[in-house]
CSV table of C-alpha atoms in Angstrom, one decimal:
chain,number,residue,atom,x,y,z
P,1,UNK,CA,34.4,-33.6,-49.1
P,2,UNK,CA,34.3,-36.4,-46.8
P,3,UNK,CA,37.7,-37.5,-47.9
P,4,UNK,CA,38.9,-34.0,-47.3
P,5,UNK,CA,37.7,-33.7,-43.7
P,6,UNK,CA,39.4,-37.3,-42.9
P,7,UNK,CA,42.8,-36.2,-44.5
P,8,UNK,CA,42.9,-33.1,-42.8
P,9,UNK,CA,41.8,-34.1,-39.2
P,10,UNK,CA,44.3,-37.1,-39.8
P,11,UNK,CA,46.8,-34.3,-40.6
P,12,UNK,CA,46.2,-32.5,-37.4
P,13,UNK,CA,45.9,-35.5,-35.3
P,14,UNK,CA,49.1,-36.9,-36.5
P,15,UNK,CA,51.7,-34.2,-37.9
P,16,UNK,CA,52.4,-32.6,-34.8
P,17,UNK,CA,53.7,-35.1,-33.2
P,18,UNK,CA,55.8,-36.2,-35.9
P,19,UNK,CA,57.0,-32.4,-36.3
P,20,UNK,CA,58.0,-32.4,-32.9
P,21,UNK,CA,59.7,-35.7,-33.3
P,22,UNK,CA,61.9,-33.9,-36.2
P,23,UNK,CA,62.1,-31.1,-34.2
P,24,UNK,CA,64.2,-33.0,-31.2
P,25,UNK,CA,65.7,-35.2,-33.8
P,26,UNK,CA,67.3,-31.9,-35.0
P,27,UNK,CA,67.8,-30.1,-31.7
P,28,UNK,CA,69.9,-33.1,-30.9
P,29,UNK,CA,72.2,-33.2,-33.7
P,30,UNK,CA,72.9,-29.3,-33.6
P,31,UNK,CA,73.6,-29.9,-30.2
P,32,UNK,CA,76.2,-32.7,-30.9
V,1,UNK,CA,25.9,-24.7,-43.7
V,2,UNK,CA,27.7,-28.2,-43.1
V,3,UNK,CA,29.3,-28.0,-39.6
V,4,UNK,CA,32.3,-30.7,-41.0
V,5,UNK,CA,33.0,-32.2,-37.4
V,6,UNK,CA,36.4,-31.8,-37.7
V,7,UNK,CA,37.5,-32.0,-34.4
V,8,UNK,CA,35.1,-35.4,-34.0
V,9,UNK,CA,36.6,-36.9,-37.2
V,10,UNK,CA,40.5,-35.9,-35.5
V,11,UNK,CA,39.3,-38.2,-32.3
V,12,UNK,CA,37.1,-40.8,-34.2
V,13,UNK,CA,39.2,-41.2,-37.7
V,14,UNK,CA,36.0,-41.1,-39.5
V,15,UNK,CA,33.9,-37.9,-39.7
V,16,UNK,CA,30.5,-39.1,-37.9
V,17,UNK,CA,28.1,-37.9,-40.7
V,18,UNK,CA,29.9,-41.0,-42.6
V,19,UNK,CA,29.3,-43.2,-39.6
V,20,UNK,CA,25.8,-42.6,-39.5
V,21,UNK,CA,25.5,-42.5,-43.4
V,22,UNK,CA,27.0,-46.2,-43.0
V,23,UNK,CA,24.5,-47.1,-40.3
V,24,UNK,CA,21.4,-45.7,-42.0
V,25,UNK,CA,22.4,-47.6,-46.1
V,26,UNK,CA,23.0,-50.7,-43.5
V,27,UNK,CA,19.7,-50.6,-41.8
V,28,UNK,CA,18.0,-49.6,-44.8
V,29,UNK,CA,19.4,-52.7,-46.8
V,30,UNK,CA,18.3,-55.2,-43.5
V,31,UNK,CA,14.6,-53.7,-44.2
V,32,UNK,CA,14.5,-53.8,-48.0
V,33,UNK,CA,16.2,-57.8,-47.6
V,34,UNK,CA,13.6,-58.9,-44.5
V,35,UNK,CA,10.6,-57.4,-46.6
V,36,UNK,CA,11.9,-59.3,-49.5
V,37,UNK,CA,11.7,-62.1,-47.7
V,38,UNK,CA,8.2,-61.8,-46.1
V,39,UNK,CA,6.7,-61.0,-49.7
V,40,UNK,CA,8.5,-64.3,-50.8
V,41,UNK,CA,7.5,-66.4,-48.0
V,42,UNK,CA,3.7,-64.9,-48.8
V,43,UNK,CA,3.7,-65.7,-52.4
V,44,UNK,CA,5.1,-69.3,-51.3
V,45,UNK,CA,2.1,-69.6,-49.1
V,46,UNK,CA,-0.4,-68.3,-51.1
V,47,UNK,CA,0.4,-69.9,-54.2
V,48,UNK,CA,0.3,-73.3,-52.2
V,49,UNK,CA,-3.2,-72.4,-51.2
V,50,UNK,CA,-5.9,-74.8,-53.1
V,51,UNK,CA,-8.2,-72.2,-55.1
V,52,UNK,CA,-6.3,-69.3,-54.1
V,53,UNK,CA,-7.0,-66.1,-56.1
V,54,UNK,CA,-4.4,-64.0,-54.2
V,55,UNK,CA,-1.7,-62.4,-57.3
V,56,UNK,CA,1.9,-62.1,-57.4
V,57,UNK,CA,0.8,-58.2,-58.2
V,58,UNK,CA,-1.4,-57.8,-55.6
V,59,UNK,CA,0.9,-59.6,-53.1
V,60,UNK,CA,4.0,-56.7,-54.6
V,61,UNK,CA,1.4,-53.9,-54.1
V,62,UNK,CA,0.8,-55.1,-50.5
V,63,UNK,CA,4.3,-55.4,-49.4
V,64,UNK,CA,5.1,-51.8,-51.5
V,65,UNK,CA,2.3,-49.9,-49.3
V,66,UNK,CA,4.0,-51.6,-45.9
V,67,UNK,CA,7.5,-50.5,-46.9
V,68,UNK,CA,6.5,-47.0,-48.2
V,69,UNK,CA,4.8,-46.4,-44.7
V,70,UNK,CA,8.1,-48.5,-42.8
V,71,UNK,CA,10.4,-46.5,-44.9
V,72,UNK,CA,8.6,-42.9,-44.0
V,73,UNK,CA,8.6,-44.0,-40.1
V,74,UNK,CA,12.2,-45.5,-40.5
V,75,UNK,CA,13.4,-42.2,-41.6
V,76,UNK,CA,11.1,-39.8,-39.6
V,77,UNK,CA,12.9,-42.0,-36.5
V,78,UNK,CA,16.0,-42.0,-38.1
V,79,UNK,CA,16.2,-38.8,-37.8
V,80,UNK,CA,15.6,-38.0,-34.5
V,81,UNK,CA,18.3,-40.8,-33.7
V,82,UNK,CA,21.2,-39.4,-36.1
V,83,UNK,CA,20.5,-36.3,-34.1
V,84,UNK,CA,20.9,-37.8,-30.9
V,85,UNK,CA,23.8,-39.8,-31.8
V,86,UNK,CA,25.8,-36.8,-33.4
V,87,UNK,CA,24.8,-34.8,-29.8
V,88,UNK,CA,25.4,-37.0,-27.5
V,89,UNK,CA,27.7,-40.3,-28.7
V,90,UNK,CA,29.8,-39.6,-32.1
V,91,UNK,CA,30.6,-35.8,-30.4
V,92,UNK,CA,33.2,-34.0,-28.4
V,93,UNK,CA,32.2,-31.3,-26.0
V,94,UNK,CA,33.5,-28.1,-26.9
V,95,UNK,CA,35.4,-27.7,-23.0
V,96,UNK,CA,37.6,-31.0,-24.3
V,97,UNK,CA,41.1,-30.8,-25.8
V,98,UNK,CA,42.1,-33.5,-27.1
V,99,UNK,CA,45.1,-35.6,-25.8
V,100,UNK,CA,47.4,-34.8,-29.0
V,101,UNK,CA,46.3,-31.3,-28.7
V,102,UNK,CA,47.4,-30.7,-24.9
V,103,UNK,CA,50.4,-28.4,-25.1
V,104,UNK,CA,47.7,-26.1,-26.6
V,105,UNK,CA,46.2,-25.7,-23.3
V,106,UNK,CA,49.6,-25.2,-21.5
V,107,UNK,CA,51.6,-23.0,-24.3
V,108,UNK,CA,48.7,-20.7,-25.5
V,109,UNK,CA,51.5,-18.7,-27.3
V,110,UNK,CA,50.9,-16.6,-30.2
V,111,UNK,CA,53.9,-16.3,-32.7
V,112,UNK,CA,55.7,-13.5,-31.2
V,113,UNK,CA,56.0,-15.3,-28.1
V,114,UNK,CA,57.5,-18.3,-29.8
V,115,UNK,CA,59.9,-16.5,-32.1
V,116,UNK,CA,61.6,-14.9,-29.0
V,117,UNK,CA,61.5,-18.2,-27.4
V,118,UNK,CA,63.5,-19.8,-30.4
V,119,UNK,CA,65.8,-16.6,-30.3
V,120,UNK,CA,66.4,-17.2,-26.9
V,121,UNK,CA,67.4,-20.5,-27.1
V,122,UNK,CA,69.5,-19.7,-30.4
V,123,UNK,CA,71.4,-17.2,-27.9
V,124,UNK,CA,71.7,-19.3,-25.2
V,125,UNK,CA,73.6,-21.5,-28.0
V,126,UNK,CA,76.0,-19.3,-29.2
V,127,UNK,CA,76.3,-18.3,-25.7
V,128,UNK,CA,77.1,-22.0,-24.9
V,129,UNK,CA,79.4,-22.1,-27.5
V,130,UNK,CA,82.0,-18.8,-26.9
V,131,UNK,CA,81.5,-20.6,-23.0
V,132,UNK,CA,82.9,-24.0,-25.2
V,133,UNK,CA,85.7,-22.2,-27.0
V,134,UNK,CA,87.0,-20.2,-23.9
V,135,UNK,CA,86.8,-23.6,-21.7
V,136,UNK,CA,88.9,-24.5,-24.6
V,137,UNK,CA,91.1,-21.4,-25.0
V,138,UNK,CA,91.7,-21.8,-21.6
V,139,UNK,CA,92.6,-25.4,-21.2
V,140,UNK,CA,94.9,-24.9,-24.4
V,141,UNK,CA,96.7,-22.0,-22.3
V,142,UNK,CA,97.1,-24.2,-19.2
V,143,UNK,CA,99.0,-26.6,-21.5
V,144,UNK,CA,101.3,-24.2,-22.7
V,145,UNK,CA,101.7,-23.1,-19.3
V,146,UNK,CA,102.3,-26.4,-18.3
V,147,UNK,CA,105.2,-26.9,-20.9
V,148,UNK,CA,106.8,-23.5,-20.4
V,149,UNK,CA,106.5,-24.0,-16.3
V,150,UNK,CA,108.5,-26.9,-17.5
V,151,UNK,CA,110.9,-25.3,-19.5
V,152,UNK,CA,111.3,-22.5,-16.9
V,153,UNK,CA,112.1,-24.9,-14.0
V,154,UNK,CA,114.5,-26.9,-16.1
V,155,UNK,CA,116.1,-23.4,-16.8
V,156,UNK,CA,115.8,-22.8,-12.8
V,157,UNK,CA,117.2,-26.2,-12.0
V,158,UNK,CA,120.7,-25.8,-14.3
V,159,UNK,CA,121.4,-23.0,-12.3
V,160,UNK,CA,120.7,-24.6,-9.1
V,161,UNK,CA,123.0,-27.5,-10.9
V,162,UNK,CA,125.9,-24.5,-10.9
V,163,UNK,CA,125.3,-23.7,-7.5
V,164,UNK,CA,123.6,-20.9,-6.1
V,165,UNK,CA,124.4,-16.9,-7.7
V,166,UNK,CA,127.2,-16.8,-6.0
V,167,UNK,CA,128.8,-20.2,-7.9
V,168,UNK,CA,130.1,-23.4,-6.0
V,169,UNK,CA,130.9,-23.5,-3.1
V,170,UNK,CA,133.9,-21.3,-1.8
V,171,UNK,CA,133.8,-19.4,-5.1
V,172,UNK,CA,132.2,-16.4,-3.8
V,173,UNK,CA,134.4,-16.2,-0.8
V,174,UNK,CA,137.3,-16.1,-3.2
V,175,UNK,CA,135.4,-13.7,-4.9
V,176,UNK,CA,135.1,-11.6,-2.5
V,177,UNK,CA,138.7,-12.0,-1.2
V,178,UNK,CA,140.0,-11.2,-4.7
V,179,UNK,CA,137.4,-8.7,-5.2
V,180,UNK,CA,139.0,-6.9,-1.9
V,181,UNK,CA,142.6,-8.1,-2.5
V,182,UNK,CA,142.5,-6.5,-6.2
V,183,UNK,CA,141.8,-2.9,-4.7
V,184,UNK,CA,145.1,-4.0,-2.7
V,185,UNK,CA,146.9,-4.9,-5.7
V,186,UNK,CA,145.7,-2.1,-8.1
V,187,UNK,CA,147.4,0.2,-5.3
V,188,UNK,CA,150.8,-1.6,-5.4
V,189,UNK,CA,150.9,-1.5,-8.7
V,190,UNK,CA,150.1,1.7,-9.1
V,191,UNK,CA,153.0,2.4,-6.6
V,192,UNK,CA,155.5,0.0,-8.5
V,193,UNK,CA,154.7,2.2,-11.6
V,194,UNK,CA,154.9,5.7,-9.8
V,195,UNK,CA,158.8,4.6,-7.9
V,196,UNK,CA,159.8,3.3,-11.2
V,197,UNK,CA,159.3,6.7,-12.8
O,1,UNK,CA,27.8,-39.5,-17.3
O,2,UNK,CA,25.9,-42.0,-19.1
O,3,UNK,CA,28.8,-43.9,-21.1
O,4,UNK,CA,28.6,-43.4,-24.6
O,5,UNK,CA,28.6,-47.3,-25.4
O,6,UNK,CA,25.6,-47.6,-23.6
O,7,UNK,CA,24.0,-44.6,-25.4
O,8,UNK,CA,24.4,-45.7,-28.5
O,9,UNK,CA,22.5,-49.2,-27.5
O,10,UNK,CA,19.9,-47.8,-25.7
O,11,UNK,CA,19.8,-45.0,-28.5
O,12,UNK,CA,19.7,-48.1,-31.0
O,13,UNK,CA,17.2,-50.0,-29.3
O,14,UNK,CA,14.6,-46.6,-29.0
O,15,UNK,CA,15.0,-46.6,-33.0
O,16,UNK,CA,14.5,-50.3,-33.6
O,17,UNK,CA,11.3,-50.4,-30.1
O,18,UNK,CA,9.7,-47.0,-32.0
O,19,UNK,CA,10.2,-49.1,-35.5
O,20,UNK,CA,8.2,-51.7,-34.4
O,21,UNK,CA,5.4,-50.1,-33.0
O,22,UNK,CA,5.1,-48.2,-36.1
O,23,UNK,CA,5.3,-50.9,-38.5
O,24,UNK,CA,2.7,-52.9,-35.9
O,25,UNK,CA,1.0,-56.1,-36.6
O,26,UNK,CA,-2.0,-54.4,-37.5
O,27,UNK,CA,-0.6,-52.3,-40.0
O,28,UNK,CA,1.1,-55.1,-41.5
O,29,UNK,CA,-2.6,-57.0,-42.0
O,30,UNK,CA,-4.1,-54.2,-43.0
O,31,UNK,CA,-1.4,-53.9,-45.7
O,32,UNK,CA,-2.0,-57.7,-46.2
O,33,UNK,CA,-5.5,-58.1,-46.1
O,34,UNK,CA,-5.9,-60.7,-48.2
O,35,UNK,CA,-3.4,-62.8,-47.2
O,36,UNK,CA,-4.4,-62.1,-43.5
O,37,UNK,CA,-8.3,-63.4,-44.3
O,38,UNK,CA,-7.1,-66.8,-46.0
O,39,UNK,CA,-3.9,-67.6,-43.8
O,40,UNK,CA,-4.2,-65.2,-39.7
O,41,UNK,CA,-1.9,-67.5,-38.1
O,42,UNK,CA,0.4,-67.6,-40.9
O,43,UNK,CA,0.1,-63.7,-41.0
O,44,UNK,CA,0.8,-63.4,-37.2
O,45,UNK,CA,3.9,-65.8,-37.4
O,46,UNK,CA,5.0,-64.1,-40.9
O,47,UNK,CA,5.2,-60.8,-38.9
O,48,UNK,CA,7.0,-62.0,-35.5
O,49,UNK,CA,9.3,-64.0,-37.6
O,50,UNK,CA,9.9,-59.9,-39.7
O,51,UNK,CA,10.1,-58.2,-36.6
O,52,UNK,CA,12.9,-60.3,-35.2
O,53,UNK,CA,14.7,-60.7,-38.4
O,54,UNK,CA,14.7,-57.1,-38.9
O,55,UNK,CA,16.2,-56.9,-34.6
O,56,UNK,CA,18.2,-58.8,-35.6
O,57,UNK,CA,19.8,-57.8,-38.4
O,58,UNK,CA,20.4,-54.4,-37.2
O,59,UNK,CA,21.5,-54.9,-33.7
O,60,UNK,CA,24.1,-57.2,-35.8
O,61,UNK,CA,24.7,-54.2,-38.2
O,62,UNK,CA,25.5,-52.2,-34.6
O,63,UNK,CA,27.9,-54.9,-33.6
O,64,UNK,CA,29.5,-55.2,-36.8
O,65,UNK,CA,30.5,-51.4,-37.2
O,66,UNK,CA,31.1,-51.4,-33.4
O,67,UNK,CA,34.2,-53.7,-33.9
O,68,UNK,CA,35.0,-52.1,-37.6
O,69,UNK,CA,35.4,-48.9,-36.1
O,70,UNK,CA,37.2,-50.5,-32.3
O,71,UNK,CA,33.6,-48.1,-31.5
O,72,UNK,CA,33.7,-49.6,-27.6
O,73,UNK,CA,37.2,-49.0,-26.7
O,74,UNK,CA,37.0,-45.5,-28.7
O,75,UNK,CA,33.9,-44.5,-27.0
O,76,UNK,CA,34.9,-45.6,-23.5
O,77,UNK,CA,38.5,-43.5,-23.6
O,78,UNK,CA,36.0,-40.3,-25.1
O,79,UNK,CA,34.1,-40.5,-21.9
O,80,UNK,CA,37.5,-40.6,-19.9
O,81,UNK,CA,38.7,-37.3,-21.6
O,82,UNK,CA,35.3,-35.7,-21.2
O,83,UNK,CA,35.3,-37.4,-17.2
O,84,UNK,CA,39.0,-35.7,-17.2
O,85,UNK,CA,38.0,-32.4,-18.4
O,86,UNK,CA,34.7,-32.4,-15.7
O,87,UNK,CA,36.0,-28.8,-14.0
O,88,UNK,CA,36.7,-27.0,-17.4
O,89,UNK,CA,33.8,-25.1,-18.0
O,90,UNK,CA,34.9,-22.5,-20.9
O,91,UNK,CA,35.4,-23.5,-24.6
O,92,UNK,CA,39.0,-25.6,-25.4
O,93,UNK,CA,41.2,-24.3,-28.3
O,94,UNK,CA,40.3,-25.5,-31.5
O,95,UNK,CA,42.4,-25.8,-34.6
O,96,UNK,CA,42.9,-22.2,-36.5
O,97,UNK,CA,42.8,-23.6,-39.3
O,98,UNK,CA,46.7,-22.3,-39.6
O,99,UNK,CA,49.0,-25.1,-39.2
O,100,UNK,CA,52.2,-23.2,-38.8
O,101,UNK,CA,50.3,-21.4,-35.9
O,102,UNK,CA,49.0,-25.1,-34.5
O,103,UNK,CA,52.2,-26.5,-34.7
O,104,UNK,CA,53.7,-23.9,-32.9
O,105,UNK,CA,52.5,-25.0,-29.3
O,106,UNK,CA,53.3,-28.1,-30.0
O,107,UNK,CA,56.8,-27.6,-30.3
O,108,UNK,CA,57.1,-24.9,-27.4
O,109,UNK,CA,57.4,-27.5,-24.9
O,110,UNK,CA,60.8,-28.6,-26.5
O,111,UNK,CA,61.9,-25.2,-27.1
O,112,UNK,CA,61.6,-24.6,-23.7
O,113,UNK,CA,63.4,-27.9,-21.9
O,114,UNK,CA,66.0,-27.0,-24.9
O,115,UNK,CA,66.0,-23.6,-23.4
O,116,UNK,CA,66.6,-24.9,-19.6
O,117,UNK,CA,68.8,-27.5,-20.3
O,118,UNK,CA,71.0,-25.0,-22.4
O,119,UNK,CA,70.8,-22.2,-19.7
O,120,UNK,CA,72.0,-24.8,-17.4
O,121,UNK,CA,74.6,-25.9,-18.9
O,122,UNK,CA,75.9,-22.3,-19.9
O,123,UNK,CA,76.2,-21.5,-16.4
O,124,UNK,CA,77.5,-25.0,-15.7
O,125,UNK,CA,80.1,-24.1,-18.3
O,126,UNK,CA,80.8,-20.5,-17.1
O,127,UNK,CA,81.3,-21.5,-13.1
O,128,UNK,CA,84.1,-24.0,-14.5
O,129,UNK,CA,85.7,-21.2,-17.1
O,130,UNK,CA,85.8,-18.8,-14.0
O,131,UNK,CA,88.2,-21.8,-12.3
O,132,UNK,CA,90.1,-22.4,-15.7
O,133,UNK,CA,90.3,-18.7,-15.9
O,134,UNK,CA,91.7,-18.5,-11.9
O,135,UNK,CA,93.9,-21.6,-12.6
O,136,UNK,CA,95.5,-19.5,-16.2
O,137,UNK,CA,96.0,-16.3,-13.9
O,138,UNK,CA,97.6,-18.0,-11.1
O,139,UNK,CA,100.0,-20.2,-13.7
O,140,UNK,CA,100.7,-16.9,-15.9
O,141,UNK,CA,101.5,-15.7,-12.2
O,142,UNK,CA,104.1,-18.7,-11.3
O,143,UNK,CA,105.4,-18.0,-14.9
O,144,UNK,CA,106.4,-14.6,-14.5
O,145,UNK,CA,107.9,-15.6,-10.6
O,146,UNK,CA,109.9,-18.0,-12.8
O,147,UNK,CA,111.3,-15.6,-15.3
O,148,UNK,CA,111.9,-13.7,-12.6
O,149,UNK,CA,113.7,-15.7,-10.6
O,150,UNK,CA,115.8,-16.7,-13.7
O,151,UNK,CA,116.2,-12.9,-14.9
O,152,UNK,CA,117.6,-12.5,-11.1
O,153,UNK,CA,119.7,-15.7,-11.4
O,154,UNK,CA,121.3,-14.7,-14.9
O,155,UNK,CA,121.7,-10.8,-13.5
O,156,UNK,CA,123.9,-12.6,-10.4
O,157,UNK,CA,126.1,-14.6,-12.8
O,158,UNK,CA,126.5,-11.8,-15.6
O,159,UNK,CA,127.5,-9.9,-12.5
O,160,UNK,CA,129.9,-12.6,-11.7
O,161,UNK,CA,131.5,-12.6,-15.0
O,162,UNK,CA,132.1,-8.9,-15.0
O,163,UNK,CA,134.3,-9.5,-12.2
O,164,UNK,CA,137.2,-11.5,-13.7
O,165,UNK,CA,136.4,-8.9,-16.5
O,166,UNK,CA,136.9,-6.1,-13.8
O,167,UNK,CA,140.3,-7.9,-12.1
């Protein structure tokens, strides 16, 4: 359970920045 | 029910129950290791003393009733410290965001709001890209322009090269003389023609 | 605000202070009575030399996890955001529990400069096509002047060649 609660607040702390980061990424390529 | 301290474990990386699970095994072990070592320096002791009557058993029984009353207060007071710890140090208020969760407070948008968002900006898009392909359109028609402006004034420019309408020089005043002389002419012939008759 | 480094020590040093008095000397040479009749001193030292092992050993154990976990640094930017946050009385958002729903503010920031910086460059765009669009209808203008002024030119010379045509 522990494990669980780790993984998933890492998840959250962590994914959506790295969302966003693919998020631009892609925004800039359609955009070129 | 187990409140999981998610949004602590997001900020701290561990979830604080584990924290203080890891403090309480750690000062646990120091107690069971220092009593250990007072029952051993005891039995050293008493076993050195001339005519001492004083057991290894007895000595074990001593130290067990210590650590069954050190262990009851340890956890009685561990308690109350876990609780103060999880209230007051390994928590985070519930008026705090947290800084990766930010736009949150700023962009409180529900779905609907962020699908039109994303259609707008899939408009503005297409928009941007009939505004590309007339810039183009256009450009592409000012070169042709360009070329048959070209062509045009070359066109323009051989006439000039024959003169103006009216031909070289002189031409349209002999023009214009035969042009009134031939009325003359077509009268004398017409006369010739009618005497010879 | 009391910071929350300094909590957990003084929070640390209630346990181990309340530990003590609990486990006192007394109760100790009660619990070694016999030991305590043949050997007091010893007793006494025994104990002191317990008490500050066990201190010791835990304020260590603090220590250790304190650096294990960078605990100091972690606690002391915590009491920044709480210091930060001092005017916002009502609950913060919280995850749903949804992540396509969390995610979404996340991203709304982008969606919106991408949403600016494409409105400004559509207009950017349009305000020059209006120009281009001037510059084709005044050269589509000039064109027609000069297929004009040809047409007239050619007229004026297949007029002139009528005229031997006519003599």
């Amino acid at each position: 359970f522990d494990e669980v609660i780790v993984d998933t607040a890492t998840k959250r702390k962590q994914y959506p920045r790295k969302i966003a980061e693919c998020v631009i990424k892609t925004m800039k390529a359609q955009h070129e | 029910s187990i409140n999981p301290l998610l949004y602590e474990t997001q900020f701290f990386g561990f979830t604080p129950q584990t924290c203080m699970l890891r403090i309480y095994i750690a000062f646990q072990d120091y107690l069971f290791e220092v009593m250990v070592a007072v029952e051993k320096v005891i039995l050293k002791k008493a076993s050195s003393l001339p005519g001492s009557t004083l057991s290894a058993v007895q000595i074990r029984g001593s130290t067990e009733t210590f650590l069954r009353f050190m262990r009851e207060r340890f956890n009685r007071l561990f308690v109350k410290m876990e609780q103060v710890l999880l209230q007051l140090v390994l928590n985070i208020p519930p008026n705090i965001l947290l800084p990766e969760d930010r736009s949150h407070e700023k962009y409180p948008q529900g779905r609907e709001d962020f699908h039109l968002l994303q259609q707008e900006v899939e408009q503005l898009r297409l928009r941007y890209k009939a505004e590309l392909g007339a810039k183009h359109a256009l450009l592409a028609e000012l070169e042709v322009q360009k070329v048959t402006q070209a062509r045009l004034k070359k066109t323009l420019h051989w006439f000039d090269g024959l003169g103006d309408a009216h031909g070289p020089l002189g031409l349209g005043e002999m023009m214009a003389f035969l042009i009134q002389h031939s009325g003359r002419l077509r009268s004398i012939t017409q006369d010739v023609t009618q005497k010879s008759k | 605000h009391i910071p929350k480094v300094k909590l957990l020590d003084t929070v640390v040093d209630t346990f181990l202070q309340k530990l003590v008095s609990a486990g006192s000397y007394e109760r100790f040479a009660k619990c070694y009575k016999r030991f305590y009749k043949l050997q007091p001193e010893m007793t006494r030292l025994i104990y002191d030399q317990f008490i500050t092992q066990l201190q010791t050993s835990i304020r260590e154990e603090v220590s250790t996890i304190k650096e294990e976990g960078n605990l100091e640094a972690v606690l002391n930017s915590l009491d920044k955001i709480v210091e930060e946050a001092e005017d916002r009385k009502e609950p913060a958002w919280r995850p749903s529990g949804i992540p396509e729903d969390d995610v979404r503010s996340t991203l709304i920031p982008y969606f919106l400069q991408q949403q600016s910086s494409l409105k400004r460059l559509v207009q950017e765009q349009e305000r020059e096509n209006v120009k281009l669009a001037e510059m084709v209808l005044e050269g589509r203008k000039q064109v027609l002047e000069l297929q004009q002024q040809i047409q007239a030119r050619k007229q004026a010379w297949q007029m002139l060649t009528q005229v031997p045509k006519t003599l």
